[in-house]
Amino acid sequence: MLNTIGIFMAGRTEISLAFIGAAVLFLPLFVFLPKLIQQAMNADTDAAIDAFGKNEQVKRVFWTLFISMAGLVLAQVLDPVTV
């Protein structure tokens, strides 16, 4: 199955391949986005913020990801050749 998809995609030009890739990526988003928005509107946001704000593990994960991304951005700014 994957082999035939690869052969089919190999015959396409870059523009049509980019269009097909964008359609494959974003079509599910547009299909499920209204349902996600509807569920978010029904959610109790204050309770969710309180629960995640008080959870120590969530704070640790957030700050770990934040510091690692800030380090990558800083390394790119200071020396873009080596990164």
PDB file of C-alpha atoms in Angstrom:
ATOM      1  CA  MET A   1       0.000   0.000   0.000  1.00  0.00           C
ATOM      2  CA  LEU A   2       2.688   2.499   0.988  1.00  0.00           C
ATOM      3  CA  ASN A   3       4.783   1.533  -2.010  1.00  0.00           C
ATOM      4  CA  THR A   4       1.971   2.375  -4.435  1.00  0.00           C
ATOM      5  CA  ILE A   5       1.348   5.709  -2.660  1.00  0.00           C
ATOM      6  CA  GLY A   6       5.061   6.501  -2.948  1.00  0.00           C
ATOM      7  CA  ILE A   7       5.078   5.709  -6.656  1.00  0.00           C
ATOM      8  CA  PHE A   8       1.963   7.823  -7.147  1.00  0.00           C
ATOM      9  CA  MET A   9       3.462  10.772  -5.233  1.00  0.00           C
ATOM     10  CA  ALA A  10       6.799  10.515  -7.039  1.00  0.00           C
ATOM     11  CA  GLY A  11       5.133  11.326 -10.349  1.00  0.00           C
ATOM     12  CA  ARG A  12       3.650  14.578  -9.032  1.00  0.00           C
ATOM     13  CA  THR A  13       5.253  17.992  -9.316  1.00  0.00           C
ATOM     14  CA  GLU A  14       6.271  19.881  -6.193  1.00  0.00           C
ATOM     15  CA  ILE A  15       3.275  22.225  -6.229  1.00  0.00           C
ATOM     16  CA  SER A  16       0.673  19.491  -6.475  1.00  0.00           C
ATOM     17  CA  LEU A  17       2.558  17.395  -3.929  1.00  0.00           C
ATOM     18  CA  ALA A  18       2.526  20.348  -1.533  1.00  0.00           C
ATOM     19  CA  PHE A  19      -1.198  20.803  -2.125  1.00  0.00           C
ATOM     20  CA  ILE A  20      -1.888  17.105  -1.478  1.00  0.00           C
ATOM     21  CA  GLY A  21       0.230  17.203   1.683  1.00  0.00           C
ATOM     22  CA  ALA A  22      -1.546  20.308   2.951  1.00  0.00           C
ATOM     23  CA  ALA A  23      -4.931  18.739   2.256  1.00  0.00           C
ATOM     24  CA  VAL A  24      -3.972  15.567   4.111  1.00  0.00           C
ATOM     25  CA  LEU A  25      -2.721  17.573   7.087  1.00  0.00           C
ATOM     26  CA  PHE A  26      -5.370  20.267   7.366  1.00  0.00           C
ATOM     27  CA  LEU A  27      -8.564  18.553   6.213  1.00  0.00           C
ATOM     28  CA  PRO A  28      -8.966  16.589   9.471  1.00  0.00           C
ATOM     29  CA  LEU A  29      -8.336  19.822  11.373  1.00  0.00           C
ATOM     30  CA  PHE A  30     -11.204  21.568   9.622  1.00  0.00           C
ATOM     31  CA  VAL A  31     -13.444  18.541  10.060  1.00  0.00           C
ATOM     32  CA  PHE A  32     -12.829  18.158  13.795  1.00  0.00           C
ATOM     33  CA  LEU A  33     -12.219  21.816  14.726  1.00  0.00           C
ATOM     34  CA  PRO A  34     -15.923  22.709  15.149  1.00  0.00           C
ATOM     35  CA  LYS A  35     -16.401  19.754  17.498  1.00  0.00           C
ATOM     36  CA  LEU A  36     -13.333  20.762  19.509  1.00  0.00           C
ATOM     37  CA  ILE A  37     -14.577  24.343  19.780  1.00  0.00           C
ATOM     38  CA  GLN A  38     -18.003  23.142  20.880  1.00  0.00           C
ATOM     39  CA  GLN A  39     -16.471  20.936  23.581  1.00  0.00           C
ATOM     40  CA  ALA A  40     -14.208  23.783  24.712  1.00  0.00           C
ATOM     41  CA  MET A  41     -17.179  26.119  25.052  1.00  0.00           C
ATOM     42  CA  ASN A  42     -18.912  23.584  27.315  1.00  0.00           C
ATOM     43  CA  ALA A  43     -15.828  22.988  29.487  1.00  0.00           C
ATOM     44  CA  ASP A  44     -15.378  24.582  32.882  1.00  0.00           C
ATOM     45  CA  THR A  45     -12.262  26.625  32.152  1.00  0.00           C
ATOM     46  CA  ASP A  46     -11.769  27.897  35.690  1.00  0.00           C
ATOM     47  CA  ALA A  47     -11.675  24.358  37.071  1.00  0.00           C
ATOM     48  CA  ALA A  48      -9.224  23.247  34.372  1.00  0.00           C
ATOM     49  CA  ILE A  49      -6.914  26.211  35.002  1.00  0.00           C
ATOM     50  CA  ASP A  50      -7.021  25.584  38.742  1.00  0.00           C
ATOM     51  CA  ALA A  51      -6.286  21.880  38.282  1.00  0.00           C
ATOM     52  CA  PHE A  52      -3.342  22.401  35.950  1.00  0.00           C
ATOM     53  CA  GLY A  53      -2.051  25.408  37.836  1.00  0.00           C
ATOM     54  CA  LYS A  54      -1.845  23.475  41.090  1.00  0.00           C
ATOM     55  CA  ASN A  55      -0.303  20.364  39.546  1.00  0.00           C
ATOM     56  CA  GLU A  56       3.423  20.426  40.260  1.00  0.00           C
ATOM     57  CA  GLN A  57       4.312  17.940  37.504  1.00  0.00           C
ATOM     58  CA  VAL A  58       2.612  20.101  34.840  1.00  0.00           C
ATOM     59  CA  LYS A  59       4.631  23.099  36.048  1.00  0.00           C
ATOM     60  CA  ARG A  60       7.883  21.124  35.847  1.00  0.00           C
ATOM     61  CA  VAL A  61       7.143  19.912  32.305  1.00  0.00           C
ATOM     62  CA  PHE A  62       6.182  23.411  31.178  1.00  0.00           C
ATOM     63  CA  TRP A  63       9.318  25.039  32.558  1.00  0.00           C
ATOM     64  CA  THR A  64      11.556  22.255  31.228  1.00  0.00           C
ATOM     65  CA  LEU A  65      10.160  22.674  27.711  1.00  0.00           C
ATOM     66  CA  PHE A  66      10.286  26.469  28.008  1.00  0.00           C
ATOM     67  CA  ILE A  67      13.934  26.509  29.089  1.00  0.00           C
ATOM     68  CA  SER A  68      14.976  23.996  26.428  1.00  0.00           C
ATOM     69  CA  MET A  69      13.237  25.957  23.663  1.00  0.00           C
ATOM     70  CA  ALA A  70      14.702  29.226  24.956  1.00  0.00           C
ATOM     71  CA  GLY A  71      18.142  27.612  24.897  1.00  0.00           C
ATOM     72  CA  LEU A  72      17.674  26.509  21.298  1.00  0.00           C
ATOM     73  CA  VAL A  73      16.517  29.972  20.242  1.00  0.00           C
ATOM     74  CA  LEU A  74      19.399  31.610  22.086  1.00  0.00           C
ATOM     75  CA  ALA A  75      21.899  29.239  20.480  1.00  0.00           C
ATOM     76  CA  GLN A  76      20.443  30.009  17.036  1.00  0.00           C
ATOM     77  CA  VAL A  77      20.693  33.752  17.655  1.00  0.00           C
ATOM     78  CA  LEU A  78      24.220  33.669  19.021  1.00  0.00           C
ATOM     79  CA  ASP A  79      25.772  31.241  16.562  1.00  0.00           C
ATOM     80  CA  PRO A  80      23.493  30.273  13.652  1.00  0.00           C
ATOM     81  CA  VAL A  81      26.221  28.390  11.785  1.00  0.00           C
ATOM     82  CA  THR A  82      26.823  25.649  14.359  1.00  0.00           C
ATOM     83  CA  VAL A  83      23.134  25.066  15.126  1.00  0.00           C
TER      84      VAL A  83
END
